[in-house]
Every structure is written in structure tokens, then in C-alpha cells.
XYZ file of N, CA and C in Angstrom:
735
model
N 0.298 18.960 -13.624
C -0.887 18.238 -13.094
C -1.052 18.265 -11.602
N -2.384 18.474 -11.090
C -2.544 18.549 -9.688
C -3.605 17.558 -9.487
N -3.711 17.259 -8.109
C -4.765 16.201 -7.597
C -6.191 16.836 -8.017
N -6.341 18.072 -8.094
C -7.682 18.482 -8.338
C -8.123 18.198 -9.828
N -7.213 18.109 -10.832
C -7.423 17.993 -12.052
C -7.756 16.461 -12.465
N -7.319 15.495 -11.429
C -7.687 14.208 -11.719
C -9.101 13.709 -11.482
N -9.838 14.220 -10.578
C -11.111 13.795 -10.074
C -11.780 14.813 -9.346
N -13.189 15.095 -9.526
C -13.772 16.011 -8.652
C -14.327 15.367 -7.506
N -14.080 14.145 -7.361
C -14.675 13.243 -6.114
C -13.890 13.732 -4.979
N -14.313 13.872 -3.789
C -13.704 14.030 -2.728
C -13.177 12.822 -2.194
N -12.040 12.905 -1.358
C -11.616 11.578 -0.674
C -10.901 12.075 0.483
N -10.796 11.281 1.555
C -9.988 11.699 2.876
C -8.603 12.441 2.507
N -8.119 13.075 3.565
C -6.856 13.967 3.333
C -5.676 13.065 3.210
N -5.164 13.198 2.051
C -3.993 12.300 1.753
C -2.756 12.688 2.645
N -2.818 13.843 3.305
C -1.761 13.979 4.294
C -1.669 12.863 5.196
N -2.798 12.506 5.722
C -2.967 11.225 6.687
C -2.296 10.003 6.135
N -2.739 9.829 4.841
C -2.094 8.530 4.180
C -0.645 8.653 4.070
N 0.014 9.699 3.781
C 1.423 9.911 3.650
C 2.030 9.664 4.996
N 1.350 10.003 6.039
C 1.836 9.685 7.354
C 1.916 8.080 7.606
N 0.874 7.521 7.203
C 0.774 6.208 7.394
C 1.918 5.360 6.547
N 2.043 5.895 5.261
C 3.197 5.327 4.243
C 4.563 5.664 4.729
N 4.636 6.719 5.682
C 6.010 7.042 5.915
C 6.834 7.863 4.822
N 6.053 8.388 3.959
C 6.643 9.060 2.859
C 5.934 10.334 2.430
N 6.472 11.444 2.190
C 5.875 12.666 1.977
C 6.182 12.961 0.429
N 5.054 12.975 -0.329
C 5.178 13.289 -1.846
C 5.600 14.676 -2.171
N 6.423 14.827 -3.019
C 6.733 16.097 -3.672
C 5.619 16.691 -4.512
N 5.055 15.586 -5.401
C 3.972 15.799 -6.246
C 2.850 14.892 -5.645
N 1.949 15.426 -4.985
C 0.821 14.365 -4.508
C -0.126 13.862 -5.624
N 0.052 14.490 -6.668
C -0.842 13.873 -7.871
C -0.575 12.365 -8.035
N 0.751 12.083 -7.778
C 1.172 10.650 -8.051
C 0.336 9.733 -7.156
N 0.258 10.213 -5.819
C -0.401 9.368 -4.697
C -1.908 9.408 -5.022
N -2.357 10.484 -5.544
C -3.879 10.571 -5.922
C -4.169 9.622 -6.970
N -3.341 9.583 -8.072
C -3.728 8.646 -9.113
C -3.499 7.236 -8.537
N -2.684 6.940 -7.746
C -2.622 5.542 -7.143
C -3.984 5.018 -6.529
N -4.661 6.075 -5.979
C -6.026 5.764 -5.373
C -7.228 5.608 -6.408
N -7.023 5.806 -7.642
C -8.102 5.840 -8.552
C -8.128 4.535 -9.181
N -9.211 3.845 -8.906
C -9.649 2.695 -9.395
C -10.206 2.788 -10.738
N -10.055 1.770 -11.631
C -10.551 1.776 -13.026
C -12.053 2.146 -13.032
N -12.809 1.426 -12.087
C -14.306 1.940 -12.163
C -14.717 3.144 -11.825
N -13.918 3.775 -11.174
C -14.149 5.306 -10.972
C -13.896 6.210 -12.055
N -12.555 5.775 -12.694
C -12.276 6.449 -13.882
C -13.186 6.378 -15.018
N -13.800 5.003 -14.998
C -14.756 4.872 -16.175
C -15.990 5.597 -15.839
N -16.470 5.777 -14.742
C -17.731 6.487 -14.461
C -17.524 7.852 -14.654
N -16.178 8.493 -14.534
C -16.024 9.764 -14.699
C -15.714 10.160 -16.205
N -15.719 9.344 -16.994
C -15.497 9.381 -18.353
C -14.060 9.624 -18.735
N -13.098 9.222 -17.921
C -11.708 9.406 -17.959
C -11.155 8.401 -18.860
N -9.940 8.664 -19.473
C -9.289 7.751 -20.226
C -8.697 6.772 -19.370
N -8.327 5.635 -19.776
C -7.729 4.559 -18.963
C -6.511 5.021 -18.228
N -5.595 5.763 -18.846
C -4.348 6.131 -18.176
C -4.593 7.006 -17.046
N -5.931 7.443 -16.716
C -6.119 8.233 -15.548
C -6.521 7.489 -14.247
N -6.507 6.060 -14.443
C -6.525 5.206 -13.250
C -5.218 4.750 -12.889
N -5.298 3.742 -11.920
C -3.755 3.420 -11.012
C -3.281 2.268 -11.759
N -3.827 1.840 -12.870
C -3.387 0.322 -13.435
C -1.899 0.492 -14.048
N -1.525 1.570 -14.546
C -0.089 1.556 -15.032
C 0.834 1.841 -13.913
N 0.479 2.401 -12.759
C 1.184 2.466 -11.697
C 1.221 1.154 -10.955
N 0.145 0.390 -10.940
C 0.267 -0.964 -10.437
C 1.372 -1.763 -11.204
N 1.184 -1.724 -12.382
C 2.295 -2.456 -13.244
C 3.760 -2.106 -12.801
N 3.947 -0.878 -12.707
C 5.275 -0.216 -12.214
C 5.617 -0.796 -10.847
N 4.779 -0.507 -10.046
C 4.916 -0.996 -8.554
C 5.157 -2.459 -8.378
N 4.589 -3.309 -9.079
C 4.728 -4.672 -9.103
C 6.230 -4.998 -9.465
N 6.892 -4.388 -10.439
C 8.232 -4.668 -10.707
C 9.014 -4.148 -9.647
N 8.768 -2.967 -9.132
C 9.533 -2.442 -8.003
C 9.491 -3.124 -6.725
N 8.353 -3.832 -6.368
C 8.219 -4.621 -5.207
C 9.030 -6.012 -5.456
N 8.888 -6.439 -6.665
C 9.719 -7.712 -6.866
C 11.126 -7.649 -6.692
N 11.652 -6.375 -7.084
C 12.999 -6.215 -7.068
C 13.462 -6.018 -5.690
N 12.708 -5.111 -4.953
C 13.055 -4.518 -3.667
C 13.116 -5.750 -2.650
N 11.904 -6.484 -2.677
C 11.835 -7.614 -1.730
C 12.802 -8.671 -2.153
N 13.200 -8.858 -3.360
C 14.116 -9.843 -3.820
C 15.549 -9.603 -3.192
N 15.950 -8.323 -3.387
C 17.309 -7.807 -2.929
C 17.283 -7.801 -1.297
N 16.135 -7.444 -0.651
C 16.237 -7.428 0.718
C 16.187 -8.943 1.317
N 15.645 -9.862 0.681
C 15.789 -11.263 1.006
C 17.154 -11.712 0.820
N 17.721 -11.381 -0.347
C 19.125 -11.845 -0.616
C 20.188 -11.222 0.368
N 19.885 -10.084 1.052
C 20.863 -9.664 2.068
C 20.414 -10.157 3.357
N 19.220 -10.425 3.650
C 18.679 -10.947 4.867
C 19.070 -12.254 5.078
N 18.965 -13.106 4.151
C 19.257 -14.611 4.129
C 20.358 -14.828 3.223
N 21.656 -14.485 3.569
C 22.734 -14.636 2.599
C 23.032 -16.181 2.264
N 22.774 -17.176 3.092
C 22.950 -18.478 2.906
C 21.642 -19.321 2.227
N 20.560 -18.617 2.127
C 19.539 -19.433 1.587
C 19.578 -19.605 0.068
N 19.215 -20.657 -0.236
C 19.399 -21.233 -1.844
C 18.352 -20.506 -2.626
N 18.663 -20.487 -3.849
C 17.893 -19.636 -4.829
C 16.378 -20.110 -4.820
N 16.156 -21.425 -4.695
C 14.806 -21.830 -4.798
C 13.876 -21.470 -3.608
N 14.565 -21.499 -2.514
C 13.921 -21.157 -1.210
C 13.659 -19.629 -1.196
N 14.671 -18.921 -1.730
C 14.401 -17.299 -1.861
C 13.255 -17.053 -2.767
N 13.109 -17.699 -3.864
C 12.012 -17.604 -4.676
C 10.710 -17.934 -4.055
N 10.593 -19.007 -3.198
C 9.444 -19.419 -2.756
C 9.131 -18.345 -1.582
N 9.989 -17.988 -0.975
C 9.816 -16.955 0.235
C 9.261 -15.651 -0.310
N 9.927 -15.219 -1.540
C 9.382 -14.065 -2.051
C 7.856 -14.219 -2.462
N 7.659 -15.356 -3.052
C 6.229 -15.572 -3.405
C 5.267 -15.605 -2.410
N 5.626 -16.110 -1.236
C 4.867 -16.099 0.010
C 4.622 -14.677 0.563
N 5.431 -13.712 0.145
C 5.404 -12.326 0.693
C 4.801 -11.483 -0.489
N 4.994 -11.900 -1.470
C 4.502 -10.846 -2.728
C 3.352 -11.622 -3.434
N 2.191 -11.630 -2.796
C 0.989 -12.168 -3.333
C -0.166 -11.436 -3.149
N -1.356 -11.770 -3.682
C -2.540 -10.870 -3.493
C -2.994 -10.785 -2.199
N -2.987 -11.827 -1.273
C -3.363 -11.906 0.057
C -2.609 -11.136 0.900
N -1.289 -11.309 0.774
C -0.551 -10.656 1.717
C -0.165 -9.086 1.407
N -0.357 -8.685 0.142
C -0.448 -7.423 -0.371
C -1.689 -6.689 0.211
N -2.738 -7.361 0.137
C -3.996 -6.824 0.638
C -4.010 -6.642 2.119
N -3.384 -7.572 2.845
C -3.290 -7.457 4.221
C -2.406 -6.186 4.558
N -1.541 -5.915 3.885
C -0.592 -4.760 4.268
C -1.500 -3.509 3.763
N -2.227 -3.652 2.742
C -2.957 -2.354 2.261
C -4.016 -2.237 3.332
N -4.653 -3.102 4.005
C -5.658 -2.992 5.008
C -4.971 -2.231 6.212
N -3.781 -2.791 6.537
C -2.991 -1.961 7.690
C -2.721 -0.736 7.488
N -2.716 -0.210 6.363
C -2.399 1.114 5.815
C -3.698 1.927 5.614
N -4.878 1.089 5.768
C -6.071 1.783 5.563
C -6.269 2.376 4.178
N -5.636 1.776 3.124
C -5.789 2.303 1.889
C -7.214 2.229 1.245
N -7.897 1.374 1.725
C -9.350 1.263 1.270
C -10.189 2.471 1.559
N -9.811 3.192 2.545
C -10.382 4.464 2.973
C -10.126 5.561 1.954
N -9.032 5.458 1.237
C -8.745 6.401 0.398
C -9.100 6.150 -1.117
N -9.437 5.076 -1.469
C -9.573 4.769 -2.786
C -10.867 5.423 -3.301
N -10.519 5.883 -4.624
C -11.673 6.394 -5.401
C -12.312 5.311 -6.255
N -13.543 4.859 -5.828
C -14.148 3.573 -6.697
C -15.412 4.268 -7.393
N -15.787 3.329 -8.335
C -17.062 3.647 -8.920
C -18.191 3.220 -7.946
N -19.466 3.776 -8.168
C -20.455 3.752 -7.308
C -20.826 2.147 -7.053
N -20.864 1.360 -8.159
C -21.074 -0.005 -8.345
C -20.067 -0.763 -7.482
N -18.867 -0.513 -7.651
C -17.793 -1.108 -6.940
C -17.851 -0.943 -5.539
N -18.026 0.360 -5.267
C -18.166 0.783 -3.777
C -19.195 -0.079 -3.172
N -20.396 0.012 -3.620
C -21.516 -0.560 -3.132
C -21.269 -2.186 -2.902
N -20.579 -2.765 -3.770
C -20.187 -4.047 -3.682
C -18.862 -4.478 -2.709
N -18.668 -3.614 -1.781
C -17.690 -3.676 -0.923
C -16.205 -3.829 -1.559
N -16.044 -3.022 -2.616
C -14.724 -2.955 -3.160
C -13.632 -2.616 -2.361
N -14.004 -1.763 -1.401
C -12.803 -1.304 -0.509
C -12.282 -2.419 0.323
N -12.959 -3.613 0.387
C -12.418 -4.701 1.124
C -11.940 -5.825 0.186
N -12.057 -5.745 -0.998
C -11.659 -6.786 -1.859
C -10.119 -6.952 -2.135
N -9.703 -8.222 -1.891
C -8.197 -8.452 -1.915
C -7.565 -8.062 -3.175
N -8.364 -8.229 -4.223
C -7.807 -7.897 -5.609
C -7.664 -6.348 -5.834
N -8.596 -5.651 -5.305
C -8.323 -4.050 -5.450
C -7.270 -3.513 -4.491
N -7.408 -4.122 -3.181
C -6.356 -3.580 -2.309
C -4.921 -3.819 -2.707
N -4.676 -5.123 -3.053
C -3.287 -5.489 -3.484
C -2.911 -4.688 -4.599
N -3.863 -4.221 -5.544
C -3.398 -3.466 -6.782
C -3.049 -2.116 -6.197
N -3.762 -1.628 -5.177
C -3.641 -0.256 -4.603
C -2.270 -0.278 -3.998
N -1.793 -1.336 -3.200
C -0.580 -1.285 -2.712
C 0.628 -1.129 -3.591
N 0.427 -1.906 -4.806
C 1.439 -1.990 -5.620
C 1.547 -0.476 -6.428
N 0.293 0.040 -6.675
C 0.131 1.384 -7.228
C 0.950 2.460 -6.396
N 0.858 2.359 -5.081
C 1.411 3.250 -4.159
C 2.955 3.019 -4.453
N 3.444 1.804 -4.369
C 4.850 1.645 -4.620
C 5.256 2.277 -5.913
N 4.688 2.217 -6.932
C 4.898 2.870 -8.277
C 4.996 4.224 -8.083
N 3.986 4.760 -7.374
C 3.818 6.293 -7.299
C 4.870 6.823 -6.439
N 5.428 6.159 -5.548
C 6.686 6.446 -4.820
C 7.854 6.502 -5.660
N 8.052 5.443 -6.474
C 9.109 5.382 -7.384
C 9.113 6.527 -8.432
N 7.901 6.882 -8.895
C 7.966 8.046 -9.734
C 8.192 9.342 -9.055
N 7.919 9.389 -7.877
C 8.098 10.695 -7.131
C 9.527 10.834 -6.471
N 10.066 9.725 -6.136
C 11.229 9.882 -5.272
C 12.398 8.989 -5.895
N 12.042 8.120 -6.887
C 12.972 7.222 -7.451
C 13.201 5.929 -6.751
N 13.978 5.029 -7.135
C 14.023 3.876 -6.510
C 14.304 3.648 -5.164
N 15.518 4.422 -4.702
C 15.916 4.416 -3.326
C 14.523 4.782 -2.295
N 13.712 5.652 -2.577
C 12.580 5.885 -1.875
C 11.661 4.880 -1.784
N 11.387 4.302 -3.048
C 10.479 3.228 -3.152
C 10.943 1.900 -2.529
N 12.184 1.668 -2.596
C 12.847 0.462 -2.077
C 12.712 0.487 -0.635
N 13.093 1.864 0.115
C 12.886 2.025 1.439
C 11.496 1.780 2.020
N 10.499 2.202 1.249
C 9.044 1.997 1.572
C 8.731 0.610 1.666
N 9.099 -0.086 0.536
C 8.722 -1.561 0.414
C 9.544 -2.452 1.616
N 10.822 -2.024 1.893
C 11.499 -2.841 2.864
C 11.005 -2.612 4.200
N 10.596 -1.334 4.526
C 9.819 -1.045 5.752
C 8.726 -1.828 5.993
N 7.950 -2.153 4.987
C 6.646 -2.743 5.092
C 6.817 -4.291 4.941
N 7.810 -4.742 4.437
C 7.985 -6.198 4.147
C 8.998 -6.733 5.073
N 9.940 -6.173 5.542
C 10.873 -6.773 6.396
C 10.334 -7.479 7.610
N 9.475 -6.680 8.386
C 9.032 -7.293 9.528
C 8.331 -8.767 9.387
N 8.001 -9.037 8.060
C 7.366 -10.221 7.732
C 8.117 -11.409 7.336
N 9.429 -11.170 7.225
C 10.388 -12.160 6.727
C 10.379 -13.306 7.515
N 10.751 -13.073 8.761
C 10.955 -14.474 9.754
C 9.647 -15.211 9.697
N 8.387 -14.530 9.787
C 7.138 -15.247 10.078
C 6.981 -16.033 8.756
N 7.129 -15.499 7.666
C 6.812 -16.217 6.386
C 7.902 -17.219 6.128
N 9.023 -17.061 6.537
C 10.044 -18.058 6.423
C 9.666 -19.207 7.155
N 9.257 -18.971 8.477
C 9.123 -20.035 9.387
C 7.747 -20.860 8.801
N 6.678 -20.218 8.293
C 5.482 -20.819 7.639
C 5.856 -21.652 6.558
N 6.825 -20.996 5.812
C 7.180 -21.824 4.609
C 8.120 -23.107 4.962
N 8.954 -22.868 5.834
C 9.637 -23.945 6.312
C 8.953 -25.150 6.751
N 8.058 -24.819 7.487
C 7.048 -25.895 8.130
C 6.142 -26.667 7.071
N 5.831 -25.839 6.034
C 4.860 -26.218 5.118
C 5.516 -27.010 3.959
N 6.739 -26.709 3.743
C 7.433 -27.267 2.503
C 8.706 -28.023 3.008
N 8.691 -28.423 4.354
C 10.193 -29.004 4.791
C 10.375 -30.224 3.986
N 9.438 -31.024 3.666
C 9.827 -32.384 3.026
C 10.538 -32.115 1.550
N 9.892 -31.006 0.909
C 10.536 -30.775 -0.489
C 11.864 -30.151 -0.193
N 12.020 -29.381 0.816
C 13.283 -28.691 0.962
C 14.453 -29.665 1.356
N 14.122 -30.631 2.143
C 15.047 -31.637 2.629
C 15.320 -32.608 1.331
N 14.416 -32.973 0.626
C 14.520 -33.793 -0.505
C 15.502 -32.998 -1.408
N 15.351 -31.641 -1.752
C 16.278 -30.771 -2.601
C 17.551 -30.899 -2.077
N 17.755 -30.575 -0.805
C 19.052 -30.338 -0.125
C 19.937 -31.562 -0.253
N 19.196 -32.678 0.121
C 20.089 -33.941 0.203
C 20.388 -34.490 -1.315
N 19.356 -34.238 -2.252
C 19.691 -34.625 -3.614
C 20.748 -33.765 -4.166
N 20.755 -32.367 -3.722
C 21.827 -31.465 -4.380
C 23.295 -31.896 -3.732
N 23.253 -32.345 -2.431
C 24.508 -32.477 -1.793
C 25.133 -34.021 -2.096
N 24.030 -34.967 -2.090
C 24.598 -36.357 -2.194
C 23.962 -37.148 -3.201
N 22.999 -36.539 -4.136
C 22.379 -37.178 -5.086
C 21.554 -38.457 -4.618
N 20.922 -38.192 -3.344
C 20.179 -39.239 -2.760
C 19.112 -38.457 -1.991
N 17.990 -39.176 -1.870
C 16.962 -38.638 -0.981
C 16.736 -39.355 0.231
N 16.025 -38.707 1.316
C 15.748 -39.336 2.489
C 14.645 -40.310 2.505
N 14.437 -41.077 3.643
C 13.109 -41.970 3.715
C 12.668 -41.773 4.996
N 11.283 -42.007 5.117
C 10.424 -41.708 6.183
C 10.076 -42.964 6.721
N 10.253 -43.290 8.097
C 9.705 -44.321 8.787
C 8.737 -44.174 9.773
N 7.658 -45.061 9.606
C 6.677 -44.872 10.753
C 7.212 -45.775 12.026
N 7.585 -44.928 13.194
C 8.079 -45.539 14.400
C 7.010 -46.119 15.255
N 5.748 -45.648 15.045
C 4.641 -46.097 15.746
C 3.520 -45.204 15.992
N 2.326 -45.632 16.529
C 1.261 -44.609 16.779
C 0.490 -44.938 18.081
N -0.127 -44.083 18.651
C -0.812 -44.365 19.816
C -2.084 -43.625 19.775
N -2.978 -44.107 20.645
C -4.242 -43.553 20.832
C -5.457 -44.062 20.001
N -6.618 -43.965 20.341
C -7.740 -44.601 19.480
C -7.812 -44.149 18.048
N -8.572 -45.045 17.182
C -8.476 -44.773 15.765
C -9.033 -43.364 15.459
N -9.903 -42.768 16.104
C -10.370 -41.455 15.806
C -9.475 -40.466 16.148
N -8.458 -40.748 17.030
C -7.503 -39.609 17.511
C -6.156 -40.167 17.792
N -5.615 -40.683 16.731
C -4.173 -41.251 16.695
C -3.115 -40.127 16.644
N -1.911 -40.420 17.261
C -0.867 -39.622 17.082
C 0.158 -40.625 16.480
N 0.837 -40.109 15.378
C 1.729 -40.847 14.731
C 3.142 -40.277 14.979
N 4.126 -41.244 15.131
C 5.538 -40.981 15.166
C 6.321 -41.359 14.136
N 7.068 -40.448 13.536
C 7.811 -40.638 12.205
C 9.288 -40.124 12.414
N 10.135 -40.970 11.954
C 11.409 -40.399 11.720
C 11.819 -40.312 10.304
N 12.883 -39.432 10.046
C 13.394 -39.369 8.769
C 14.750 -39.602 8.641
N 15.213 -40.612 7.796
C 16.517 -41.137 7.756
C 17.184 -40.871 6.504
N 18.551 -40.819 6.756
C 19.380 -40.702 5.404
C 20.540 -41.538 5.658
N 20.575 -42.536 4.809
C 21.606 -43.624 4.950
C 21.378 -44.379 6.352
N 22.436 -44.316 7.315
C 22.121 -45.074 8.411
C 21.800 -44.021 9.614
N 21.653 -42.563 9.217
C 21.429 -41.649 10.162
C 19.971 -41.281 10.432
N 19.497 -41.083 11.553
C 18.310 -40.561 11.853
C 18.477 -38.863 11.933
N 17.926 -38.329 11.003
C 17.992 -36.778 10.850
C 17.049 -35.959 11.664
N 15.922 -36.535 11.750
C 14.661 -35.787 12.649
C 13.714 -36.646 12.888
N 12.870 -36.308 13.855
C 11.602 -37.035 14.237
C 10.576 -36.025 14.377
N 9.209 -36.496 14.170
C 8.052 -35.775 14.291
C 6.867 -36.570 14.829
N 6.109 -35.899 15.607
C 4.754 -36.446 15.887
C 3.708 -35.743 15.682
N 2.621 -36.147 15.219
C 1.355 -35.273 14.847
C 0.202 -36.243 14.632
N -0.987 -35.565 14.378
C -2.179 -36.390 14.237
C -2.442 -36.990 12.896
N -1.594 -36.876 11.931
C -1.474 -37.486 10.601
C -0.097 -37.817 10.315
N 0.078 -38.876 9.440
C 1.310 -39.303 9.082
C 2.169 -38.054 8.270
N 1.399 -37.474 7.446
C 1.809 -36.342 6.569
C 2.445 -35.239 7.530
N 1.649 -34.893 8.519
C 2.128 -33.743 9.356
C 3.349 -34.147 10.138
N 3.223 -35.462 10.570
C 4.433 -36.116 11.335
C 5.684 -36.118 10.467
N 5.529 -36.406 9.275
C 6.696 -36.328 8.212
C 7.260 -34.920 8.010
N 6.302 -33.934 7.941
C 6.652 -32.444 7.787
C 7.555 -32.120 9.057
N 7.126 -32.453 10.173
C 7.747 -32.016 11.480
C 9.151 -32.687 11.489
N 9.242 -33.939 11.109
C 10.524 -34.656 11.085
C 11.563 -33.931 10.084
N 10.962 -33.611 8.915
C 11.872 -32.843 7.890
C 12.305 -31.596 8.457
N 11.393 -30.926 9.042
C 11.858 -29.495 9.702
C 12.768 -29.827 10.639
N 12.647 -30.831 11.573
C 13.782 -30.939 12.423
C 15.020 -31.277 11.798
N 14.921 -32.148 10.768
C 16.169 -32.652 10.048
C 16.952 -31.416 9.304
N 16.159 -30.379 8.755
C 16.574 -29.195 8.180
C 17.338 -28.445 9.249
N 16.684 -28.323 10.309
C 17.483 -27.445 11.603
C 18.805 -28.162 11.831
N 18.748 -29.507 12.001
C 19.854 -30.163 12.363
C 21.038 -30.074 11.401
N 20.591 -30.289 10.141
C 21.586 -30.003 9.085
C 22.183 -28.683 8.839
N 21.364 -27.599 9.412
C 22.040 -26.371 9.340
C 22.962 -26.163 10.435
N 23.182 -27.007 11.394
C 23.937 -26.793 12.496
C 25.486 -27.134 12.074
N 26.251 -27.280 12.973
C 27.795 -27.550 12.835
C 27.909 -28.892 12.182
N 27.071 -29.954 12.644
C 27.388 -31.275 11.924
C 26.250 -31.511 11.029
N 26.659 -32.012 9.855
C 25.787 -32.314 8.710
C 25.869 -33.752 8.072
N 24.907 -34.192 7.725
C 24.680 -35.431 7.289
C 25.901 -35.703 6.200
N 26.518 -36.975 6.401
C 27.557 -37.250 5.438
C 28.902 -36.738 5.585
N 28.957 -35.778 6.780
C 30.337 -35.107 7.086
C 30.866 -35.572 8.429
């Protein structure tokens, strides 16, 4: 099978895409197939297996495993629930589409005329599937080590950013789970005060466990202040001194 047998439609030089991916295919037909959207295959009268959907299925599994293993190594002390949430923050349609845009995958996609007219090259659903299909194509061409290397190279730079965002967005839940797990008891949040006019108040909140103040936060809403306090508590608990010890 060669790339030419898959579709008569021209597309940009896949050599350039290989450079962006950081992987050179032994059989470029795999990469070509990864770029064939079902709308194009349908217009060409091809059977469904001529589009990239099965590669997408394969790539989804490869990415989940590779990212999960990389997170396991990168954050050896992180709890299972947090690892699961962090992987979900990394492996989702929006983030996969963003990485696909960084690789300019939309430029290389073969789309049906209607999908192309409807700006299919910018659709997150199509781009995220294309990224998964590329991972699947690399797996077929070079095996798991090559696919895992590709996945880790493109995901690892996002680990700290996504961890921090998750940490701040879900600090209350994480703190609740941590204290329940360690002491079978949860924290309580205390409004220490507020300042400013009604339309522009700043709230000051502390989070307490038993007799200890674990963290404090200030924000424009009580909810945000509680999240900040919980985030500070988690950082404090990660240090040498931990609550109840």
C-alpha cells in the first residue's frame, strides 16, 4: 500500500509534517491515512476503513497509556485520584486540538468539500481525532516505544502547567480527600473578614483542621478565597510538617 493508492487528492508534503512530529515513517501510508477524515473518504467512495477512525481508536489507547505512565514517573508521590484527574486535564478534546494546531495538522487533513467549507480544519473534534490518529499511525509504523516517545515529547511540557491549574481549581476537593484519608476528618472554612464596598469586596478566609490554621486566602468571592486557602494548605501539608504530626 502506498500513499498514492489511498487518495487522488493532493495535500501538502508529508515530509514537512514528519519534521514537525519529530518522527520519520518507514511507511508513510500510515501517516497519510491518519490525515484522511471520514468526510473525504465518503466523497471518494472509499470504504470506512480507508479513513482515520480506526487509527484514532488505536491512538486514543496509546495516548492514555503513555501519558499515564509518564505521569506515574513524573509525579511518584501523587495519589491515584489526582493522577487520574491530571491525565483527564491533559487528554481531552480541547487540549488535543491545541497540540494538533501547534503541529499544523489541519493543513494536512484531507476533508470532504462540505466539511472543508465549514472550517473543518479548525474544529476541535476533527483536530483532536487527527492527533490521536497520528499517535496510532506511529504505533503501527514504529511500535509502542516510538509512539510513547512522540506522546511524551508533546505532553510532558504541559505537566506542570496542568497540574498547577488543576491544583488551584480543585484544591478544596483535594484537601478534603487528603484529610479524610489520613484522619477520617475534613477541614472547615472560616470567614475571617471582608473589606471594600459591596460591589468590590475582598474576602479573607482561613481553612482549619482541629485547632490548626492550615492556610489562608483572599479573593473577590468567598468561593475563590476558600480555594486559595485550600491550595495554601495543600502546599503546607506537602512540607516537612503535616497536620496531626
